[in-house]
mmCIF file of C-alpha atoms and ligand atoms in Angstrom:
data_model
loop_
_atom_site.group_PDB
_atom_site.id
_atom_site.type_symbol
_atom_site.label_atom_id
_atom_site.label_comp_id
_atom_site.label_asym_id
_atom_site.label_seq_id
_atom_site.Cartn_x
_atom_site.Cartn_y
_atom_site.Cartn_z
ATOM 1 C CA MET A 1 -214.302 -83.636 164.169
ATOM 2 C CA GLU A 2 -213.549 -85.944 166.013
ATOM 3 C CA LYS A 3 -212.820 -89.655 165.575
ATOM 4 C CA ILE A 4 -212.395 -92.210 168.541
ATOM 5 C CA LEU A 5 -211.322 -95.052 169.324
ATOM 6 C CA VAL A 6 -212.534 -98.013 171.557
ATOM 7 C CA ILE A 7 -209.778 -100.290 173.043
ATOM 8 C CA GLY A 8 -212.115 -103.062 175.251
ATOM 9 C CA CYS A 9 -215.300 -102.613 174.040
ATOM 10 C CA ALA A 10 -217.113 -106.031 174.492
ATOM 11 C CA GLY A 11 -215.812 -106.131 178.405
ATOM 12 C CA GLN A 12 -218.918 -104.602 181.363
ATOM 13 C CA ILE A 13 -218.030 -100.547 180.896
ATOM 14 C CA GLY A 14 -216.897 -101.522 177.399
ATOM 15 C CA SER A 15 -220.006 -102.609 175.548
ATOM 16 C CA GLU A 16 -222.043 -98.962 177.361
ATOM 17 C CA LEU A 17 -219.179 -96.683 176.422
ATOM 18 C CA THR A 18 -219.438 -98.000 173.239
ATOM 19 C CA LEU A 19 -222.613 -96.991 172.301
ATOM 20 C CA GLU A 20 -222.756 -93.790 174.543
ATOM 21 C CA LEU A 21 -219.966 -92.882 172.695
ATOM 22 C CA ARG A 22 -221.263 -92.818 169.198
ATOM 23 C CA LYS A 23 -224.463 -91.386 170.096
ATOM 24 C CA LEU A 24 -222.548 -87.517 170.745
ATOM 25 C CA TYR A 25 -220.180 -88.057 168.342
ATOM 26 C CA GLY A 26 -221.433 -90.338 165.745
ATOM 27 C CA ASP A 27 -221.754 -94.213 164.389
ATOM 28 C CA GLU A 28 -219.184 -94.225 162.018
ATOM 29 C CA ASN A 29 -217.124 -91.626 164.364
ATOM 30 C CA VAL A 30 -216.055 -94.718 167.180
ATOM 31 C CA VAL A 31 -214.021 -97.146 166.107
ATOM 32 C CA ALA A 32 -214.393 -100.096 168.487
ATOM 33 C CA THR A 33 -212.490 -103.126 168.967
ATOM 34 C CA ASP A 34 -211.477 -105.434 170.888
ATOM 35 C CA ILE A 35 -208.892 -108.915 171.002
ATOM 36 C CA LYS A 36 -212.759 -110.830 170.613
ATOM 37 C CA PRO A 37 -216.259 -110.349 169.395
ATOM 38 C CA ALA A 38 -218.311 -107.897 170.616
ATOM 39 C CA SER A 39 -222.366 -107.466 171.094
ATOM 40 C CA LYS A 40 -224.368 -107.656 167.969
ATOM 41 C CA GLU A 41 -225.376 -103.720 168.732
ATOM 42 C CA ILE A 42 -222.250 -102.129 168.730
ATOM 43 C CA THR A 43 -220.666 -105.449 165.489
ATOM 44 C CA GLU A 44 -223.396 -103.920 163.250
ATOM 45 C CA GLY A 45 -224.225 -99.778 164.639
ATOM 46 C CA GLY A 46 -220.412 -99.253 163.417
ATOM 47 C CA PRO A 47 -217.068 -99.828 162.712
ATOM 48 C CA PHE A 48 -216.324 -102.795 164.522
ATOM 49 C CA GLU A 49 -212.411 -104.694 164.159
ATOM 50 C CA ILE A 50 -211.028 -107.592 166.290
ATOM 51 C CA LEU A 51 -207.489 -105.863 167.119
ATOM 52 C CA ASP A 52 -204.981 -107.590 170.180
ATOM 53 C CA VAL A 53 -203.962 -103.601 172.173
ATOM 54 C CA LEU A 54 -200.281 -105.554 173.049
ATOM 55 C CA ASP A 55 -200.011 -105.678 168.662
ATOM 56 C CA THR A 56 -198.223 -102.228 168.097
ATOM 57 C CA HIS A 57 -198.344 -102.680 164.574
ATOM 58 C CA ARG A 58 -201.651 -103.555 163.967
ATOM 59 C CA LEU A 59 -202.790 -100.948 166.262
ATOM 60 C CA PHE A 60 -200.901 -97.754 165.151
ATOM 61 C CA GLY A 61 -202.724 -99.002 161.713
ATOM 62 C CA THR A 62 -205.825 -98.937 163.063
ATOM 63 C CA VAL A 63 -205.331 -95.664 164.401
ATOM 64 C CA SER A 64 -203.513 -94.179 161.624
ATOM 65 C CA ARG A 65 -206.383 -95.352 158.880
ATOM 66 C CA ASN A 66 -209.143 -94.197 161.073
ATOM 67 C CA LYS A 67 -207.221 -90.717 161.297
ATOM 68 C CA ILE A 68 -208.150 -91.491 165.352
ATOM 69 C CA THR A 69 -208.548 -88.445 167.299
ATOM 70 C CA GLN A 70 -208.943 -90.253 170.738
ATOM 71 C CA ILE A 71 -208.439 -93.229 172.537
ATOM 72 C CA TYR A 72 -210.445 -94.708 175.055
ATOM 73 C CA HIS A 73 -208.574 -98.014 176.515
ATOM 74 C CA LEU A 74 -210.348 -100.414 178.294
ATOM 75 C CA ALA A 75 -208.279 -103.233 178.385
ATOM 76 C CA ALA A 76 -206.831 -104.875 181.027
ATOM 77 C CA ILE A 77 -207.059 -108.042 183.107
ATOM 78 C CA LEU A 78 -209.071 -107.515 186.902
ATOM 79 C CA SER A 79 -208.495 -108.208 189.894
ATOM 80 C CA GLY A 80 -209.237 -111.056 190.916
ATOM 81 C CA ASN A 81 -208.295 -112.995 187.493
ATOM 82 C CA ALA A 82 -204.499 -110.925 187.662
ATOM 83 C CA GLU A 83 -203.962 -113.044 190.997
ATOM 84 C CA LYS A 84 -204.682 -116.111 189.020
ATOM 85 C CA LYS A 85 -201.598 -115.461 186.312
ATOM 86 C CA PRO A 86 -199.500 -112.526 187.646
ATOM 87 C CA LEU A 87 -196.237 -111.405 185.615
ATOM 88 C CA ALA A 88 -199.187 -112.020 182.536
ATOM 89 C CA SER A 89 -200.525 -109.883 183.744
ATOM 90 C CA TRP A 90 -198.465 -107.200 184.361
ATOM 91 C CA HIS A 91 -197.781 -107.536 181.131
ATOM 92 C CA ILE A 92 -200.705 -106.954 179.839
ATOM 93 C CA ASN A 93 -201.462 -104.234 181.090
ATOM 94 C CA MET A 94 -198.643 -102.255 181.267
ATOM 95 C CA GLU A 95 -197.420 -102.363 176.729
ATOM 96 C CA SER A 96 -201.255 -101.914 176.804
ATOM 97 C CA LEU A 97 -200.785 -99.147 178.577
ATOM 98 C CA LEU A 98 -197.764 -97.948 177.297
ATOM 99 C CA ASN A 99 -198.495 -98.277 173.412
ATOM 100 C CA VAL A 100 -201.423 -96.343 173.535
ATOM 101 C CA LEU A 101 -199.179 -93.499 175.133
ATOM 102 C CA GLU A 102 -196.588 -93.635 172.374
ATOM 103 C CA MET A 103 -199.509 -93.807 169.562
ATOM 104 C CA ALA A 104 -200.435 -90.616 171.395
ATOM 105 C CA ARG A 105 -196.953 -88.817 171.355
ATOM 106 C CA GLU A 106 -195.803 -90.552 168.586
ATOM 107 C CA LEU A 107 -199.208 -89.671 166.455
ATOM 108 C CA ASN A 108 -200.190 -85.942 168.240
ATOM 109 C CA LEU A 109 -203.019 -87.105 169.060
ATOM 110 C CA LYS A 110 -205.649 -85.417 170.584
ATOM 111 C CA ARG A 111 -206.851 -87.216 174.256
ATOM 112 C CA ILE A 112 -206.201 -90.406 175.978
ATOM 113 C CA PHE A 113 -208.958 -92.428 178.729
ATOM 114 C CA TRP A 114 -207.585 -94.710 180.913
ATOM 115 C CA PRO A 115 -209.435 -96.494 183.167
ATOM 116 C CA SER A 116 -207.409 -96.523 187.610
ATOM 117 C CA SER A 117 -208.461 -97.820 190.000
ATOM 118 C CA ILE A 118 -209.188 -98.370 193.885
ATOM 119 C CA ALA A 119 -207.108 -101.229 193.873
ATOM 120 C CA VAL A 120 -204.471 -98.776 194.092
ATOM 121 C CA PHE A 121 -205.313 -97.948 197.369
ATOM 122 C CA GLY A 122 -203.452 -100.928 199.909
ATOM 123 C CA PRO A 123 -203.408 -101.626 203.401
ATOM 124 C CA THR A 124 -201.609 -98.576 204.694
ATOM 125 C CA THR A 125 -204.159 -96.423 203.145
ATOM 126 C CA PRO A 126 -206.838 -94.014 205.215
ATOM 127 C CA ARG A 127 -209.298 -96.763 204.615
ATOM 128 C CA VAL A 128 -212.420 -94.393 205.039
ATOM 129 C CA ASP A 129 -213.008 -90.648 202.966
ATOM 130 C CA THR A 130 -210.054 -92.511 201.016
ATOM 131 C CA PRO A 131 -207.930 -89.150 200.193
ATOM 132 C CA GLN A 132 -207.137 -88.148 196.448
ATOM 133 C CA PHE A 133 -203.644 -87.624 197.838
ATOM 134 C CA THR A 134 -202.436 -90.517 200.601
ATOM 135 C CA VAL A 135 -200.650 -93.287 201.130
ATOM 136 C CA MET A 136 -200.505 -95.670 198.264
ATOM 137 C CA GLU A 137 -199.018 -99.230 198.293
ATOM 138 C CA PRO A 138 -200.912 -101.400 196.818
ATOM 139 C CA ASN A 139 -200.440 -105.524 197.014
ATOM 140 C CA THR A 140 -202.604 -107.235 194.415
ATOM 141 C CA VAL A 141 -200.752 -107.276 190.960
ATOM 142 C CA TYR A 142 -203.403 -105.361 189.642
ATOM 143 C CA GLY A 143 -203.563 -102.962 191.701
ATOM 144 C CA ILE A 144 -199.656 -102.188 191.413
ATOM 145 C CA SER A 145 -199.354 -101.968 187.378
ATOM 146 C CA LYS A 146 -202.614 -99.215 188.167
ATOM 147 C CA LEU A 147 -200.191 -96.830 190.142
ATOM 148 C CA ALA A 148 -197.757 -97.352 188.126
ATOM 149 C CA GLY A 149 -200.215 -96.384 185.009
ATOM 150 C CA GLU A 150 -200.863 -93.736 186.549
ATOM 151 C CA ARG A 151 -197.649 -92.336 187.461
ATOM 152 C CA TRP A 152 -196.892 -93.629 183.277
ATOM 153 C CA LEU A 153 -199.949 -91.144 182.220
ATOM 154 C CA GLU A 154 -198.432 -87.898 184.500
ATOM 155 C CA TYR A 155 -195.188 -88.585 183.757
ATOM 156 C CA TYR A 156 -196.307 -88.554 179.932
ATOM 157 C CA TYR A 157 -197.995 -85.607 180.107
ATOM 158 C CA GLN A 158 -195.869 -83.882 182.038
ATOM 159 C CA ARG A 159 -192.911 -85.036 179.188
ATOM 160 C CA TYR A 160 -194.426 -85.292 176.174
ATOM 161 C CA GLY A 161 -197.601 -82.824 176.653
ATOM 162 C CA VAL A 162 -199.748 -85.979 176.526
ATOM 163 C CA ASP A 163 -203.336 -85.308 177.309
ATOM 164 C CA SER A 164 -204.550 -88.477 179.249
ATOM 165 C CA ARG A 165 -207.783 -88.049 181.491
ATOM 166 C CA SER A 166 -208.011 -90.900 184.236
ATOM 167 C CA LEU A 167 -211.066 -91.710 186.928
ATOM 168 C CA ARG A 168 -210.118 -94.393 190.080
ATOM 169 C CA TYR A 169 -213.690 -95.940 189.233
ATOM 170 C CA PRO A 170 -214.828 -97.790 192.236
ATOM 171 C CA GLY A 171 -216.364 -101.818 191.609
ATOM 172 C CA LEU A 172 -219.350 -100.687 189.092
ATOM 173 C CA ILE A 173 -222.182 -101.763 188.522
ATOM 174 C CA SER A 174 -224.257 -103.295 185.396
ATOM 175 C CA TYR A 175 -226.423 -105.911 184.212
ATOM 176 C CA LYS A 176 -226.027 -105.237 179.678
ATOM 177 C CA THR A 177 -222.203 -107.414 180.582
ATOM 178 C CA GLU A 178 -221.088 -109.237 183.217
ATOM 179 C CA ALA A 179 -218.035 -107.949 185.292
ATOM 180 C CA GLY A 180 -214.970 -109.094 184.087
ATOM 181 C CA GLY A 181 -213.497 -111.278 186.965
ATOM 182 C CA GLY A 182 -212.465 -108.396 189.602
ATOM 183 C CA THR A 183 -213.286 -107.920 193.345
ATOM 184 C CA THR A 184 -216.382 -106.047 193.835
ATOM 185 C CA ASP A 185 -218.759 -108.753 190.477
ATOM 186 C CA TYR A 186 -220.731 -109.769 194.220
ATOM 187 C CA ALA A 187 -221.794 -106.728 193.247
ATOM 188 C CA VAL A 188 -222.741 -107.880 189.906
ATOM 189 C CA GLU A 189 -223.628 -111.345 190.599
ATOM 190 C CA ILE A 190 -225.855 -111.143 193.918
ATOM 191 C CA PHE A 191 -228.268 -109.842 191.181
ATOM 192 C CA TYR A 192 -228.402 -112.506 188.329
ATOM 193 C CA GLU A 193 -228.853 -115.222 191.081
ATOM 194 C CA ALA A 194 -231.155 -113.377 192.797
ATOM 195 C CA VAL A 195 -233.316 -113.415 190.491
ATOM 196 C CA ARG A 196 -232.365 -117.084 188.434
ATOM 197 C CA ASN A 197 -232.609 -118.897 192.281
ATOM 198 C CA GLY A 198 -233.334 -117.259 194.781
ATOM 199 C CA HIS A 199 -229.455 -117.794 196.522
ATOM 200 C CA TYR A 200 -226.660 -116.414 196.440
ATOM 201 C CA GLU A 201 -223.431 -118.097 198.017
ATOM 202 C CA CYS A 202 -221.325 -115.155 198.295
ATOM 203 C CA PHE A 203 -217.165 -114.374 198.335
ATOM 204 C CA LEU A 204 -216.931 -111.762 200.480
ATOM 205 C CA SER A 205 -217.758 -111.348 204.196
ATOM 206 C CA GLU A 206 -220.920 -110.015 204.697
ATOM 207 C CA ASN A 207 -219.748 -106.746 206.022
ATOM 208 C CA THR A 208 -217.370 -105.860 203.745
ATOM 209 C CA HIS A 209 -218.385 -102.394 202.519
ATOM 210 C CA LEU A 210 -216.281 -101.522 199.101
ATOM 211 C CA PRO A 211 -217.064 -98.422 196.782
ATOM 212 C CA MET A 212 -219.435 -98.741 194.085
ATOM 213 C CA MET A 213 -221.124 -97.218 191.348
ATOM 214 C CA PHE A 214 -224.001 -97.496 188.182
ATOM 215 C CA MET A 215 -223.278 -98.207 185.099
ATOM 216 C CA ASP A 216 -224.540 -94.676 184.585
ATOM 217 C CA ASP A 217 -223.285 -92.944 186.660
ATOM 218 C CA ALA A 218 -219.521 -93.822 185.577
ATOM 219 C CA ILE A 219 -220.692 -92.874 181.491
ATOM 220 C CA LYS A 220 -221.443 -89.751 182.672
ATOM 221 C CA ALA A 221 -218.620 -89.256 184.960
ATOM 222 C CA THR A 222 -215.855 -90.912 181.900
ATOM 223 C CA ILE A 223 -217.299 -88.882 179.112
ATOM 224 C CA ASP A 224 -217.235 -85.726 181.330
ATOM 225 C CA VAL A 225 -213.642 -85.567 182.065
ATOM 226 C CA MET A 226 -213.056 -86.453 178.472
ATOM 227 C CA GLU A 227 -214.946 -83.145 177.942
ATOM 228 C CA ALA A 228 -214.150 -81.426 179.613
ATOM 229 C CA ASP A 229 -211.338 -78.001 179.404
ATOM 230 C CA ALA A 230 -207.780 -79.105 179.589
ATOM 231 C CA SER A 231 -208.252 -75.647 182.599
ATOM 232 C CA LYS A 232 -210.059 -77.500 184.517
ATOM 233 C CA ILE A 233 -208.114 -80.944 185.501
ATOM 234 C CA SER A 234 -205.856 -80.646 187.645
ATOM 235 C CA VAL A 235 -204.562 -84.256 188.367
ATOM 236 C CA ARG A 236 -202.912 -85.624 186.238
ATOM 237 C CA SER A 237 -202.664 -89.177 187.433
ATOM 238 C CA SER A 238 -206.156 -90.476 188.188
ATOM 239 C CA TYR A 239 -208.981 -88.577 190.228
ATOM 240 C CA ASN A 240 -210.717 -90.265 192.247
ATOM 241 C CA VAL A 241 -214.985 -91.098 192.063
ATOM 242 C CA ALA A 242 -217.365 -92.820 193.982
ATOM 243 C CA GLY A 243 -221.045 -93.290 194.032
ATOM 244 C CA ILE A 244 -222.365 -95.831 196.825
ATOM 245 C CA SER A 245 -220.313 -97.659 199.633
ATOM 246 C CA PHE A 246 -222.363 -100.828 200.564
ATOM 247 C CA SER A 247 -221.510 -104.218 202.365
ATOM 248 C CA PRO A 248 -222.891 -107.854 201.289
ATOM 249 C CA LYS A 249 -225.593 -107.778 204.065
ATOM 250 C CA GLU A 250 -226.919 -104.570 203.140
ATOM 251 C CA LEU A 251 -227.395 -105.339 199.119
ATOM 252 C CA ALA A 252 -228.857 -108.704 200.384
ATOM 253 C CA ALA A 253 -231.228 -106.305 203.279
ATOM 254 C CA ALA A 254 -231.994 -104.085 199.640
ATOM 255 C CA ILE A 255 -232.331 -106.928 197.486
ATOM 256 C CA LYS A 256 -234.643 -108.426 200.178
ATOM 257 C CA LYS A 257 -237.459 -105.795 200.076
ATOM 258 C CA TYR A 258 -238.533 -106.558 195.788
ATOM 259 C CA ILE A 259 -237.606 -111.023 196.487
ATOM 260 C CA PRO A 260 -238.251 -111.393 200.179
ATOM 261 C CA ASP A 261 -237.115 -114.334 199.763
ATOM 262 C CA PHE A 262 -233.982 -114.156 198.912
ATOM 263 C CA GLN A 263 -231.607 -115.498 200.743
ATOM 264 C CA ILE A 264 -227.818 -114.711 200.864
ATOM 265 C CA THR A 265 -225.295 -117.095 202.351
ATOM 266 C CA TYR A 266 -220.995 -116.142 202.427
ATOM 267 C CA ASN A 267 -217.698 -118.603 201.951
ATOM 268 C CA PRO A 268 -215.362 -115.957 201.296
ATOM 269 C CA ASP A 269 -212.499 -116.799 198.910
ATOM 270 C CA PHE A 270 -209.209 -115.475 198.231
ATOM 271 C CA ARG A 271 -210.833 -111.668 196.779
ATOM 272 C CA GLN A 272 -211.757 -110.932 200.649
ATOM 273 C CA ALA A 273 -207.952 -110.802 201.481
ATOM 274 C CA ILE A 274 -208.938 -108.363 198.397
ATOM 275 C CA ALA A 275 -211.302 -105.972 199.749
ATOM 276 C CA ASP A 276 -209.796 -105.922 202.488
ATOM 277 C CA SER A 277 -206.965 -103.450 201.869
ATOM 278 C CA TRP A 278 -208.813 -101.772 199.194
ATOM 279 C CA PRO A 279 -211.043 -97.786 200.877
ATOM 280 C CA LYS A 280 -214.211 -98.781 201.972
ATOM 281 C CA SER A 281 -215.644 -95.571 201.189
ATOM 282 C CA ILE A 282 -213.053 -93.021 198.594
ATOM 283 C CA ASP A 283 -212.902 -88.148 198.717
ATOM 284 C CA ASP A 284 -214.374 -87.591 195.386
ATOM 285 C CA SER A 285 -214.862 -83.336 196.215
ATOM 286 C CA VAL A 286 -211.281 -83.252 193.785
ATOM 287 C CA ALA A 287 -213.144 -84.688 191.166
ATOM 288 C CA ALA A 288 -216.384 -83.004 192.133
ATOM 289 C CA ARG A 289 -214.641 -79.250 192.519
ATOM 290 C CA ASP A 290 -212.647 -80.023 189.004
ATOM 291 C CA TRP A 291 -215.397 -80.983 186.296
ATOM 292 C CA GLY A 292 -218.377 -81.842 187.810
ATOM 293 C CA LEU A 293 -218.288 -85.189 189.254
ATOM 294 C CA LYS A 294 -221.678 -85.564 190.942
ATOM 295 C CA ASN A 295 -222.831 -89.343 191.522
ATOM 296 C CA THR A 296 -227.160 -89.959 191.121
ATOM 297 C CA PHE A 297 -228.006 -93.106 192.476
ATOM 298 C CA ASP A 298 -228.166 -94.124 195.472
ATOM 299 C CA LEU A 299 -228.298 -97.743 196.721
ATOM 300 C CA LYS A 300 -232.226 -98.456 196.467
ATOM 301 C CA ARG A 301 -232.280 -97.366 192.922
ATOM 302 C CA MET A 302 -229.870 -98.803 192.430
ATOM 303 C CA THR A 303 -231.481 -101.519 193.193
ATOM 304 C CA GLU A 304 -234.710 -101.720 191.763
ATOM 305 C CA VAL A 305 -232.953 -100.742 187.908
ATOM 306 C CA MET A 306 -230.854 -103.554 188.177
ATOM 307 C CA LEU A 307 -232.689 -105.480 189.231
ATOM 308 C CA LYS A 308 -235.947 -104.701 186.070
ATOM 309 C CA GLY A 309 -232.762 -105.354 183.973
ATOM 310 C CA VAL A 310 -231.765 -108.505 184.986
ATOM 311 C CA LYS A 311 -235.071 -109.598 185.087
ATOM 312 C CA GLU A 312 -236.209 -108.175 181.230
ATOM 313 C CA LYS A 313 -232.828 -110.425 180.175
ATOM 314 C CA PHE A 314 -234.906 -113.398 181.096
ATOM 315 C CA GLN A 315 -238.009 -112.762 179.662
HETATM 316 P P1 NAD B 1 -213.643 -106.309 181.484
HETATM 317 O O1 NAD B 1 -212.472 -107.640 181.624
HETATM 318 O O2 NAD B 1 -215.287 -107.117 181.238
HETATM 319 O O3 NAD B 1 -213.341 -105.867 179.749
HETATM 320 C C1 NAD B 1 -212.330 -105.649 179.060
HETATM 321 C C2 NAD B 1 -212.139 -105.531 177.874
HETATM 322 O O4 NAD B 1 -211.154 -105.591 177.732
HETATM 323 C C3 NAD B 1 -212.904 -107.198 177.237
HETATM 324 O O5 NAD B 1 -213.838 -107.237 176.450
HETATM 325 C C4 NAD B 1 -211.796 -108.181 176.898
HETATM 326 O O6 NAD B 1 -211.322 -108.920 175.844
HETATM 327 C C5 NAD B 1 -210.586 -106.553 176.477
HETATM 328 N N1 NAD B 1 -208.920 -107.239 176.309
HETATM 329 C C6 NAD B 1 -208.611 -108.417 177.112
HETATM 330 N N2 NAD B 1 -207.142 -108.047 176.302
HETATM 331 C C7 NAD B 1 -207.141 -107.633 176.326
HETATM 332 C C8 NAD B 1 -206.154 -107.070 174.630
HETATM 333 N N3 NAD B 1 -205.201 -108.506 174.706
HETATM 334 N N4 NAD B 1 -206.274 -105.924 172.944
HETATM 335 C C9 NAD B 1 -207.896 -106.111 173.657
HETATM 336 N N5 NAD B 1 -208.982 -105.871 174.118
HETATM 337 C C10 NAD B 1 -207.616 -106.457 174.869
HETATM 338 O O7 NAD B 1 -213.292 -105.528 182.354
HETATM 339 P P2 NAD B 1 -213.441 -103.850 182.267
HETATM 340 O O8 NAD B 1 -214.504 -103.843 183.588
HETATM 341 O O9 NAD B 1 -214.670 -103.159 181.537
HETATM 342 O O10 NAD B 1 -213.116 -102.780 182.536
HETATM 343 C C11 NAD B 1 -212.178 -101.753 181.797
HETATM 344 C C12 NAD B 1 -211.587 -100.483 181.550
HETATM 345 O O11 NAD B 1 -211.821 -100.810 183.574
HETATM 346 C C13 NAD B 1 -210.235 -101.892 182.737
HETATM 347 O O12 NAD B 1 -208.727 -101.075 182.473
HETATM 348 C C14 NAD B 1 -210.183 -101.878 184.455
HETATM 349 O O13 NAD B 1 -209.244 -102.635 185.128
HETATM 350 C C15 NAD B 1 -210.924 -100.821 184.864
HETATM 351 N N6 NAD B 1 -211.890 -101.022 185.466
HETATM 352 C C16 NAD B 1 -212.314 -101.550 185.542
HETATM 353 C C17 NAD B 1 -213.775 -101.517 187.566
HETATM 354 C C18 NAD B 1 -214.881 -102.356 187.121
HETATM 355 O O14 NAD B 1 -215.426 -102.234 188.182
HETATM 356 N N7 NAD B 1 -216.105 -103.079 185.698
HETATM 357 C C19 NAD B 1 -213.168 -100.795 188.686
HETATM 358 C C20 NAD B 1 -211.945 -100.638 188.316
HETATM 359 C C21 NAD B 1 -211.295 -100.397 186.994
HETATM 360 N N1 LIG B 2 -213.893 -103.788 190.322
HETATM 361 C C1 LIG B 2 -212.490 -103.899 190.302
HETATM 362 C C2 LIG B 2 -211.696 -105.006 190.828
HETATM 363 O O1 LIG B 2 -212.293 -105.461 191.271
HETATM 364 C C3 LIG B 2 -212.201 -102.351 191.060
HETATM 365 O O2 LIG B 2 -210.391 -102.067 190.020
HETATM 366 O O3 LIG B 2 -211.630 -105.667 190.380
#
């Protein structure tokens, strides 16, 4: 019987992943935690605790009291917000991961999930079809923390046998919970503004291509990599995953097919430099080969589902 701990359950990914894990493993077997309150669906649908992942003592208590076997550690400060508080973000992103890895080692936990990001790549990385193994010189605090985190995952696996699984998520697109302060957030905000105001001022320039993925595909990939037999996991740092790649101009054109009067304007801010250092598209063939990664949402289908979901929220 698996007992799962989700750290960061109130965020963009956690709010959906927690519910999916509860469907799979049973409501009572998925303990949801966050430093802030979560949705009613999460707090009333199964165990929920307020937990600061940096509080080692309480984390240890929660893991042992609930006889946890697997941890999904989702708490982090994302790229845009991290640039505003570099040292505090480094502290949260790194100390939290080390706390979880130490917990896994000491208590001999079965498995850990920790997401990395396309932010591990930098300006010297090939930007089109970025390979699994390539030059990695990130120049954001978020990217540096994710690359260091990947190295720690591999180190704990090699040295102590801690079985961690990780995906380098691209920008994730969903309508259930707001995005958490990243550079790819425009691709979520645009749908809210299109539905509410018919206009969006984008903080990236029109031709900025970035890899993105719809949340349903990201959650399926997360659960698939966690459920894969250990013999299929050849990458112990983090797997490239990527669904679709598009620019703000292309996304706006896709939205215009459903909201013909929609207007977009461009006013790039500090996040433009971050986006310019990241890949335009990703080669995720190693994940496809190892454990069957498959993307099912293209730009058209994602746009339809996002517009429907956002419209329903405002009804
Ligand atoms: P988010 O900001 O929406 O959610 C993070 C959650 O962590 C929040 O609910 C926050 O309250 C919680 N948290 C922050 N500090 C905490 C602490 N000290 N203790 C406990 N909880 C704390 O982020 P997200 O988009 O859901 O991302 C989850 C993970 O996936 C992160 O590691 C992020 O770097 C990674 N990721 C996300 C994306 C994306 O597009 N959303 C892309 C690549 C990687
Ligand atoms: N969506 C994330 C961000 O923009 C990528 O890791 O920060």
